[in-house]
Structures are given as C-alpha cells and as structure tokens.
Coordinates of C-alpha atoms and ligand atoms in Angstrom, one line a residue:
Chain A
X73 CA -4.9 13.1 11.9
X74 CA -6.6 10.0 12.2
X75 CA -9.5 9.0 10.2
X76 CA -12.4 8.5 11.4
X77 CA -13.3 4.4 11.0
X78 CA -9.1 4.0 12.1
X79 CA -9.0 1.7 14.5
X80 CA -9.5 3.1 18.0
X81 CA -7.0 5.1 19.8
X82 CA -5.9 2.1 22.4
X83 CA -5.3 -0.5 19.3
X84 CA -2.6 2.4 17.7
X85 CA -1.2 3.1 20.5
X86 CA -0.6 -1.0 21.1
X87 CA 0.5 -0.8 17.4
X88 CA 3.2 1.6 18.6
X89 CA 4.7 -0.2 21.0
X90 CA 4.6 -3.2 19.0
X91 CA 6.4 -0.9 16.2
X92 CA 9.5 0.2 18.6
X93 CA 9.8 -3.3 19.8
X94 CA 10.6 -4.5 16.2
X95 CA 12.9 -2.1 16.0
X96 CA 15.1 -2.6 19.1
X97 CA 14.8 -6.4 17.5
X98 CA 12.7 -8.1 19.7
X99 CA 11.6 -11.3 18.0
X100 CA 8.7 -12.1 20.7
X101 CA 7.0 -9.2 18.9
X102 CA 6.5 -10.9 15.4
X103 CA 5.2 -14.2 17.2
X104 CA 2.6 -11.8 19.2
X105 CA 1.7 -10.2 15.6
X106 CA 0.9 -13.5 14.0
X107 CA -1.2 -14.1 17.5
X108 CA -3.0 -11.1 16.6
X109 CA -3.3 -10.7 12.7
X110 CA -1.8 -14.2 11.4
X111 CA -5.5 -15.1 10.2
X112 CA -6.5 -11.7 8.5
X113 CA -3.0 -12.2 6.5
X114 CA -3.8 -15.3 6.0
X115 CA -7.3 -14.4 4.3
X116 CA -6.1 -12.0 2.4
X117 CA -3.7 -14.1 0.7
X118 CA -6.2 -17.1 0.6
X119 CA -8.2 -14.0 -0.8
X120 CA -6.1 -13.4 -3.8
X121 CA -4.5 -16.7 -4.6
X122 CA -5.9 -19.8 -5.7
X123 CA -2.9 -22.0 -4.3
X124 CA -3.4 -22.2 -0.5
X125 CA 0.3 -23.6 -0.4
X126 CA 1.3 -20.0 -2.3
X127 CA -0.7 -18.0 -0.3
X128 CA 0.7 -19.1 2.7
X129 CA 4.2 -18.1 1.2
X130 CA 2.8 -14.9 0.1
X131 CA 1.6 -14.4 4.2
X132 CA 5.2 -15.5 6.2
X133 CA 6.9 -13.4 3.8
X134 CA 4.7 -10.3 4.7
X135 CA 5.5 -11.1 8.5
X136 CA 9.3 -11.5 7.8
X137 CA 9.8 -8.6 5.4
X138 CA 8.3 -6.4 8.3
X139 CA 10.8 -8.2 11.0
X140 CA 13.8 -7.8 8.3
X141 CA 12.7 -3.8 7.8
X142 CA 10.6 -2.3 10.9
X143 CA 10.7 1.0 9.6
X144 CA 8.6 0.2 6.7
X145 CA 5.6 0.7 9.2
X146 CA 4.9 4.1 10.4
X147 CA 1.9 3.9 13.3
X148 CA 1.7 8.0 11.7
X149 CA -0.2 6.5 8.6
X150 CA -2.2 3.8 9.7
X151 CA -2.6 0.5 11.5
X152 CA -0.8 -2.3 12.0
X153 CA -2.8 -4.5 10.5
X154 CA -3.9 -2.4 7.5
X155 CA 0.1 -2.0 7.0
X156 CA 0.6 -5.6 7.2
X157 CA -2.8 -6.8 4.6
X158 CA -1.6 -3.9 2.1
X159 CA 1.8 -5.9 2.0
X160 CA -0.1 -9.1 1.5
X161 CA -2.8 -7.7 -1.0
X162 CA 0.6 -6.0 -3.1
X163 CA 2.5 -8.9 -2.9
X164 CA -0.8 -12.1 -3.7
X165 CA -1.0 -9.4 -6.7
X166 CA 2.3 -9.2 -8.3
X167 CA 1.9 -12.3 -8.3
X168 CA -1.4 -13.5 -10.1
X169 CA -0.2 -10.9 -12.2
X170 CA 3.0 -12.3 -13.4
X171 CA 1.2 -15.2 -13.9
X172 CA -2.7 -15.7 -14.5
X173 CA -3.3 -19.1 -13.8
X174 CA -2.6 -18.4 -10.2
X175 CA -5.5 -16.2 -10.4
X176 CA -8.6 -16.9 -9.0
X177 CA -11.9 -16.5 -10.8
X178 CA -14.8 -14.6 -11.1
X179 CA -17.2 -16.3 -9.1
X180 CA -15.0 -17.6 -7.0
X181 CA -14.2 -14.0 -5.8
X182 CA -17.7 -12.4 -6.3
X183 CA -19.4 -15.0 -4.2
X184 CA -17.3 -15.1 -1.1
X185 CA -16.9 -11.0 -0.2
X186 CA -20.5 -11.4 1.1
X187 CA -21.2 -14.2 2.8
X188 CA -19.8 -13.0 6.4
X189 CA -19.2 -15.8 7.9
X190 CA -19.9 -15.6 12.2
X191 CA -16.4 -15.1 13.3
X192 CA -16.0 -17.6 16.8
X193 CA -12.6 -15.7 17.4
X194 CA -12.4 -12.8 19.5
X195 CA -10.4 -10.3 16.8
X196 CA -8.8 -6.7 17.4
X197 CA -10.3 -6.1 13.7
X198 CA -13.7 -7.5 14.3
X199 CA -15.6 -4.0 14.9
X200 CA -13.8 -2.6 11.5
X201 CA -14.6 -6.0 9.5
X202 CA -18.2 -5.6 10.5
X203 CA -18.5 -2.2 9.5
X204 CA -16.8 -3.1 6.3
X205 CA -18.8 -5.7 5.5
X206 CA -22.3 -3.6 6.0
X207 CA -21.0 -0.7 3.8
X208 CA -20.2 -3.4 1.2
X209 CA -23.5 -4.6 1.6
X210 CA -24.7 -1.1 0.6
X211 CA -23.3 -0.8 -2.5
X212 CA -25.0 -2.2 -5.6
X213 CA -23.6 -5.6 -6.9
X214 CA -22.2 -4.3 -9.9
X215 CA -19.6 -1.9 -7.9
X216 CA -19.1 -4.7 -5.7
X217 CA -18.3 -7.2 -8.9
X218 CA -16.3 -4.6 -10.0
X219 CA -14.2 -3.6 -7.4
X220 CA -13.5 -7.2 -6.1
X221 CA -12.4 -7.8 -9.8
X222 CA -10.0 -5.3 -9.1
X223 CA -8.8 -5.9 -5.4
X224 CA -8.8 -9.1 -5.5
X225 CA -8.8 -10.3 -8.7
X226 CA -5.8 -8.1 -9.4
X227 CA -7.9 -7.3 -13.3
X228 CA -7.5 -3.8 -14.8
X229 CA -10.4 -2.0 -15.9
X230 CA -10.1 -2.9 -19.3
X231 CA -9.9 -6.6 -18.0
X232 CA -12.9 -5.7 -16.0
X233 CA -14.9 -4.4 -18.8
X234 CA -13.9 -7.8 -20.7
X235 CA -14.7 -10.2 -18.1
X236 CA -18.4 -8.7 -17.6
X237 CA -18.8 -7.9 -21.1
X238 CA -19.2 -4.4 -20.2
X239 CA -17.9 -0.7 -21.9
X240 CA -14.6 0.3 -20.8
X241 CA -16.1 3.5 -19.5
X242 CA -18.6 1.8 -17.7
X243 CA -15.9 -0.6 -15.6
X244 CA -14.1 2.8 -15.0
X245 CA -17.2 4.1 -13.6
X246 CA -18.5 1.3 -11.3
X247 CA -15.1 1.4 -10.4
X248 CA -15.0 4.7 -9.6
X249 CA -19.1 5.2 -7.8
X250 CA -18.4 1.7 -5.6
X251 CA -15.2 3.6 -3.6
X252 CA -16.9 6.8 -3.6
X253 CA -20.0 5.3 -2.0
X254 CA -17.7 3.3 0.4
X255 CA -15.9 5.9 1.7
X256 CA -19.1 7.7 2.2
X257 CA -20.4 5.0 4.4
X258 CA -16.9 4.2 6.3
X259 CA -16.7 8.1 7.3
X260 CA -20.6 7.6 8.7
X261 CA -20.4 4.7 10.2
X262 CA -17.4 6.5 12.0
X263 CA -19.3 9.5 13.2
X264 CA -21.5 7.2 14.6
X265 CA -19.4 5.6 17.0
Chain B
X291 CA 0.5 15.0 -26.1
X292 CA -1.0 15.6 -22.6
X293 CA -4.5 14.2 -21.5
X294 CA -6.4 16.4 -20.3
X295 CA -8.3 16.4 -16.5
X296 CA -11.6 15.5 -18.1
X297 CA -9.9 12.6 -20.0
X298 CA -8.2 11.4 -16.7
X299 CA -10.7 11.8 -14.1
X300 CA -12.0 8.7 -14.6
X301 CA -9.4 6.7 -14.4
X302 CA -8.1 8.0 -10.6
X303 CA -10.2 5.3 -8.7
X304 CA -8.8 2.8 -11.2
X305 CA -5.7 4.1 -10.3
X306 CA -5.7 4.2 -6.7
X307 CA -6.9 0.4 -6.4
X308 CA -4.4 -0.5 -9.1
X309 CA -6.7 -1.4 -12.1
X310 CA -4.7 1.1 -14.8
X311 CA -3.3 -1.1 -17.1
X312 CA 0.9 -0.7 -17.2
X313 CA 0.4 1.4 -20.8
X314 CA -2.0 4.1 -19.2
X315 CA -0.6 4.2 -15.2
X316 CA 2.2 7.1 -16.3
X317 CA 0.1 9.2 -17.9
X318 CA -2.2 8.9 -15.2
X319 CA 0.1 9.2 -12.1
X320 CA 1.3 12.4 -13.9
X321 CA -1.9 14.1 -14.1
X322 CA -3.1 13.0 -10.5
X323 CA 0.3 14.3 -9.5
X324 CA -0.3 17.8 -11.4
X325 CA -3.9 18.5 -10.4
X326 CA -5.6 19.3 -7.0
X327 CA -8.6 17.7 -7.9
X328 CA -7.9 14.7 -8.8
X329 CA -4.9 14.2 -6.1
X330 CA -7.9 15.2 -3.5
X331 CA -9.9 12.2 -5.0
X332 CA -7.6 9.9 -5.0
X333 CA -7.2 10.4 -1.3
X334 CA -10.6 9.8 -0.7
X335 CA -11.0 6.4 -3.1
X336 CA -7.2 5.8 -0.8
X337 CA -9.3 5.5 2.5
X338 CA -11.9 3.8 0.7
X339 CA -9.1 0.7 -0.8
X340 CA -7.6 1.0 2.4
X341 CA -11.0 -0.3 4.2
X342 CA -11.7 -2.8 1.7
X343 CA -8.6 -4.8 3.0
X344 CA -10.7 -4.9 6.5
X345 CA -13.2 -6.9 5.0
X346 CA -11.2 -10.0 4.7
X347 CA -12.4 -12.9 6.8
X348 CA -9.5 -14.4 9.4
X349 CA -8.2 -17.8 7.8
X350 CA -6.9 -20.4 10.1
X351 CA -3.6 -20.3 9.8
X352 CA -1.9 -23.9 8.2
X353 CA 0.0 -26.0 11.1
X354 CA 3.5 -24.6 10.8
X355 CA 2.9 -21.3 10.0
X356 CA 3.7 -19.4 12.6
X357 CA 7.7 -21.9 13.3
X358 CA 8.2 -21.7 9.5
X359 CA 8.2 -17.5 10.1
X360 CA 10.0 -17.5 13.3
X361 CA 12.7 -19.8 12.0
X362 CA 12.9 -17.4 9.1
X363 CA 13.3 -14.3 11.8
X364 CA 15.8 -15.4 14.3
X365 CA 18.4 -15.7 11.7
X366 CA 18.3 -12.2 10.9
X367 CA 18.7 -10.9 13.5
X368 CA 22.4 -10.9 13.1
X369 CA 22.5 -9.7 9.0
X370 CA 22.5 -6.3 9.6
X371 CA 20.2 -4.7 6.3
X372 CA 21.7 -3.6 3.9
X373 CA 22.4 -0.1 3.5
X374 CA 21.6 0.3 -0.2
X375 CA 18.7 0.1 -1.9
X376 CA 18.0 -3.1 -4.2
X377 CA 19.5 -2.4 -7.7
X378 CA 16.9 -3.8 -10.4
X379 CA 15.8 -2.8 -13.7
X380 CA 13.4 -0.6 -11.5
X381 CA 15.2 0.1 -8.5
X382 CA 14.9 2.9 -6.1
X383 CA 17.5 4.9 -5.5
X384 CA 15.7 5.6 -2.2
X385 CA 16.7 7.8 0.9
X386 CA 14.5 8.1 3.3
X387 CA 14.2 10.2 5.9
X388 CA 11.9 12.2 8.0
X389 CA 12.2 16.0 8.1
X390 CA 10.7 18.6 9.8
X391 CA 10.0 18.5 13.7
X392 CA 8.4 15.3 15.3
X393 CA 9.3 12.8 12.3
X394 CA 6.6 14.6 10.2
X395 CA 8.3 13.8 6.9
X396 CA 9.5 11.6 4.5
X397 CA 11.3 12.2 1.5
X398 CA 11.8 9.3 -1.2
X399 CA 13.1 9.5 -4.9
X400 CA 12.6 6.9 -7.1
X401 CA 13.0 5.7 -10.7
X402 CA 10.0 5.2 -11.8
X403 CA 9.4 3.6 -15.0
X404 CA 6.1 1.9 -17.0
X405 CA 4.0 -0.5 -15.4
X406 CA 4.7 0.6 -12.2
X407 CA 0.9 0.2 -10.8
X408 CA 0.8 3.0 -7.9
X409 CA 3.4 4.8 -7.2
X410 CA 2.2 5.0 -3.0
X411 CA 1.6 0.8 -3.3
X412 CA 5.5 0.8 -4.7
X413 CA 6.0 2.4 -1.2
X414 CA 4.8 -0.2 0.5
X415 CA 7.2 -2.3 -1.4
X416 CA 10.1 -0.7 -1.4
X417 CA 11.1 -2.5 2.1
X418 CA 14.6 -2.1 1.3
X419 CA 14.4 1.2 0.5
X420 CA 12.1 2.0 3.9
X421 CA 14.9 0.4 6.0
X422 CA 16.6 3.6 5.5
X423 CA 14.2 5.9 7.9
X424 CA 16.1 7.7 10.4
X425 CA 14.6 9.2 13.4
X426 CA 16.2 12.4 13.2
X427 CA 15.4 16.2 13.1
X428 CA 18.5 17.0 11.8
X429 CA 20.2 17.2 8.4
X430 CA 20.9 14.1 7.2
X431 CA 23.3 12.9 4.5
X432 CA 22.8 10.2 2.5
X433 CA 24.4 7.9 -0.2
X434 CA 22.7 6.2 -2.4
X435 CA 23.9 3.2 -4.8
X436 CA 27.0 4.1 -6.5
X437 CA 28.2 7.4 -5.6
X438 CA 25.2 9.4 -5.4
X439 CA 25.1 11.9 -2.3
X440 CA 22.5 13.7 -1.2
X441 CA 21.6 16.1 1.3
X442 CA 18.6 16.6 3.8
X443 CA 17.9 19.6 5.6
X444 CA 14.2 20.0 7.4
X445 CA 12.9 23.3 7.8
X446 CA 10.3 25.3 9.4
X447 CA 7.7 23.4 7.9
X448 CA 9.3 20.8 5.0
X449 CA 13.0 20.3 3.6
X450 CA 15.7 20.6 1.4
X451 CA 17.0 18.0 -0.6
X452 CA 19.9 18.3 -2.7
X453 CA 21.1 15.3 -4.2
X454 CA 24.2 14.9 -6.6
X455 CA 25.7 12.7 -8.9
X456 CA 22.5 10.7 -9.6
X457 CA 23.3 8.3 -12.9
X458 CA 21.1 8.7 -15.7
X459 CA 17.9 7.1 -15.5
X460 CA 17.2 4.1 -17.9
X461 CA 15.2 4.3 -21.2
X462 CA 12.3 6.5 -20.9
X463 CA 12.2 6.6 -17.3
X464 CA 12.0 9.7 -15.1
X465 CA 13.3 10.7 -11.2
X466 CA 10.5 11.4 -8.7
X467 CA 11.2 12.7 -5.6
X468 CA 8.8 12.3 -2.3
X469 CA 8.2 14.7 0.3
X470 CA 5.4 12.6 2.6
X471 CA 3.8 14.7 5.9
X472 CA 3.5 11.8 7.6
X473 CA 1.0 13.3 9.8
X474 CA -0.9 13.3 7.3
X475 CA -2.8 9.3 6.4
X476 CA -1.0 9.3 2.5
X477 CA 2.0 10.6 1.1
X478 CA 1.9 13.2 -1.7
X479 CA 4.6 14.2 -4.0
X480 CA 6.0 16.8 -6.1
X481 CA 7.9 15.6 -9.1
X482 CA 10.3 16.3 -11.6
X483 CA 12.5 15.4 -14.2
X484 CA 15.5 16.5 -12.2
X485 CA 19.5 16.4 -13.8
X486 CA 22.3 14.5 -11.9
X487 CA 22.4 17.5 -9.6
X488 CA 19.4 19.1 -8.3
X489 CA 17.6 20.2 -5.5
X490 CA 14.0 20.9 -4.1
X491 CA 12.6 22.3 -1.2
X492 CA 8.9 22.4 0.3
X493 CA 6.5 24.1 0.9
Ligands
ZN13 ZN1 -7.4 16.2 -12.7

C-alpha cells in the first residue's frame, strides 16, 4: 500500500535498487545517497541541534549506521529518505535530550519552519517539501509552535505547556488538531496529483 | 490502576511524535496497543510526523562530509555485524524476521522498559537488532543473546513464534513481541507479558 503523498512510484523503485545494492555491500551506493539526500540529513540535524559541528556527527552517523546494517531499511514501509531523516530526527533527539543545552530554542525553531527558502538545487524531495511546507502553512500558528516544540525541539507536552505558558491539556490538544489537520491536507494534496 | 480510553486519547498524538514524558509513555503505549481506536489514530498522526520530516530545508553539507563517511564505510566492509543484538540496560533481545509469503512480516521482541519514547521510533533504532532480517519464507530459528532459542514458522497469513529460555526481564520491565505486515506503512504489535517459554501466533 502506498500512501498517497509517498514519493512517486519511479523514486521507490530507485530506492529499491539502491536498498539491494547496500546489501550485496556496494560502497558507491552510500556516496550516491549522500549525492542525493546528504543536505536533507544535513537539515534535519542542523534542524535539531544547536552545534553545527554535532549535527554534522549526528548526519555521517545516520549514513554509516545504514551502510553498517542495510536491512534496517525496508522500501515496504517507506522512502529512502524518510528512513534516513527519521534516523537523524531520533538520533539529534536523544541527544538534546540527554543534555539540554544542546537544544535549540524557541524562536530559533518557530521562526525558521516557515520561511521556505527558494531551493537553487534540483532535489528528488522538492515536490514533497513543497507540499509540506503549504500544508504547514495551513495550520494555525499555535499547532505549528506546538508541534515544532515537539519535533524539533524534542519538548514533551508538559514542557510544551511550560514553555508557552499554556494548560497541559491545551499543549496535548494543539498537539493533537496540528497532525490531524496535516494529515488531512498531505492525503489532499495527494489526490490531487 | 488502568487509565481509561478517554483519559488516554489525548495523549496518542503526543505519543506518536514523541512528546509523552518517560513517566507517562508505558501507560500510554499499553492502551494504544490494547485499543482499535486509538492504535487507528496513531497511524494517521504516524503519516502525519512522518511528512513533517519532508519539510526540512537541504543544508549544504560542511567540506569533508561526505570522505569523513566514506572513510568510516570502507572499513566495514570486512567486520562482518554482529550476530547478537546489543546488550544494554535496555537491550533488545531482537530476532527479526519476515514471515508469511513475499517478506510480508516482521516479528521483533523486545524489553521494553520506562522512558522508552515510541516503541516504533526504538525500531528505527534498534540497527543492530534490524541486521538480523532474513529474506526467507521459511521457518527460521534464531538465537538470541545467551542461550535463548526461538522459533519462526510463517503461515497462511502470519506466524508462529516460539521462543525459549528467555532470562528474566529487569526490574519492572515487560517482553513485547512484534508481528509487523510490512505491507502495510507501520508496524503494529500484539503484546504480552510472556514466561521464559512461550509462544504466539497471528492472526
Ligand atoms: Zn483508546
């Protein structure tokens, strides 16, 4: 089954291949990854850590743990790419929460999700990132404070609720209406291509 | 004393992206993994989180990057991984494998213990533990850290998985075992507090 805003058909099926060639050990195959998706990992680290140095850590590692264990990926469940940012997100995470002054702040997170920069690269991801980007840009600010908070802040809900001096139940909430509403607009915005 | 649904129901999206704080992520996880509903929810806010990540702008990468991880690859390539699983304080005692025809499965038990943020993020994780897919249709055996055996054995339409000699599990923590139709975009579970021997078997 494959969702509708998954990448297209050609992109999973290059994911494939790229898949069984890690696993027959071909090493050309993790330098055409970091061609391809080196940047997004990049950003996702840069993302969730304050330390550039860190975060660059935080993105070879993602890239070698799936050279040192190819099965982790299954093309089955999803792409390539959204494998390899999950890895990056889980990993920037453990570690700003281990230890908080790695973190990043409030602002620093809220204000950079939506200014979209005009990407001058070409990207495999580009279509998905724009239609990210406009359903974010549907949401009301206060799911989108709260549910960069959480992604990429790495808070809890209670930490949430602390930081914008909101109820508990409320964080939970916004928390709870932002994804709703995104997924609503991913699974349009994918009919509709 | 159990929470109920209308308690919890709040709390799956939390869940999902990872915001449950360590005290409150069992109690959740065990209701989500108990009720229809709120496993059918947490599906959806799964697609959701998993779209978020797309919105990440490309960074260049620093000079370097891309020799620093190739230097870190080649090397490898003559350590075989290892067969067992990482021991830890919250190690899985993982087997993977895929059951049922064309690789449709995936079965996974794991120690799960408090502050464990999302059980399906932990999959992601547990790279060691993933090394251990095998791309087979058949029954599989499989030995975990320390003398544990188990047994896989696909079905029509799932598996059975009989596992022995599994040590105690530390403190407070509980077994889970994972049967994933991998088909399907996320993994669900069916879990229990099993004794060293036990088996399961899906649907
Ligand atoms: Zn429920």
């Amino acid at each position: 089954m494959v969702v509708s805003y998954d990448v297209s058909q050609m992109t999973r099926e290059e994911d494939v291949r790229i898949a069984d060639r890690l696993m027959s050990r071909d090493e050309s195959a993790i330098g055409e990854l970091m061609d391809l998706y080196g940047g997004v990992v990049y950003g996702m680290a840069r993302r969730v850590l304050v330390d550039p140095g860190l975060a660059e850590e935080v993105a070879q590692d993602a890239f070698v743990a799936l050279w040192r264990r190819p099965g982790a990926y299954d093309p089955l469940r999803g792409s390539l790419q959204g494998f390899l940012l999950g890895v990056t997100r889980n990993k920037a995470i453990d570690l700003v929460r281990k230890e908080e002054s790695l973190r990043r702040t409030k602002d620093s997170l809220t204000s950079e999700l939506v200014t979209a920069s005009k990407e001058v690269t070409p990207h495999e991801g580009l279509v998905e990132r724009e239609s990210v980007r406009a359903a974010l840009g549907e949401l009301t600010d206060v799911q989108k404070e709260a549910l960069v908070l959480a992604y990429f802040g790495g808070r809890t809900y209670r930490e949430v609720a602390e930081e914008l001096d909101i109820p508990e139940g409320t964080a939970k909430t916004r928390l709870r209406d932002g994804l709703t509403r995104l997924r609503q607009l991913m699974t349009e915005s994918g009919e509709g291509r | 004393m159990e929470r109920s649904h209308d308690e919890l129901k709040d709390l799956v999206a939390a869940y999902v992206i990872g915001a449950v704080p360590p005290d409150e992520v069992r109690v959740v996880r065990a209701h989500i993994l108990t009720c229809d509903a709120c496993m059918a929810e947490a599906d959806d806010y799964a697609a959701a989180m998993d779209s978020l990540a797309l919105a990440v702008a490309p960074a260049p990468v620093p000079a370097g990057f891309v020799d620093r991880v190739m230097e870190q690859v080649r090397p490898v390539e003559k350590t075989p991984a290892p067969a067992a699983a990482r021991s830890g304080a919250r190690a899985w005692r993982s087997w993977f494998a895929p059951a049922a025809a064309g690789a449709a499965a995936l079965v996974a038990i794991a120690v799960l213990g408090a502050g464990v943020v999302d059980a399906r993020n932990d999959l992601a994780r547990s790279e060691d533990a993933l090394a251990q897919v095998i791309r087979s249709d058949e029954a599989v055996e499989l030995k975990g850290t320390g003398g544990t055996t188990a047994e896989l054995v696909p079905t029509n339409d799932g598996a059975v998985f009989a596992v022995a000699g599994l040590p105690e599990a530390p403190g407070s923590d509980i077994y889970q075992l994972w049967y994933m139709k991998m088909a399907c975009r996320r993994a669900w579970a069916r879990s229990s507090p099993p004794t060293a021997s036990s088996s399961w078997s899906w649907p």
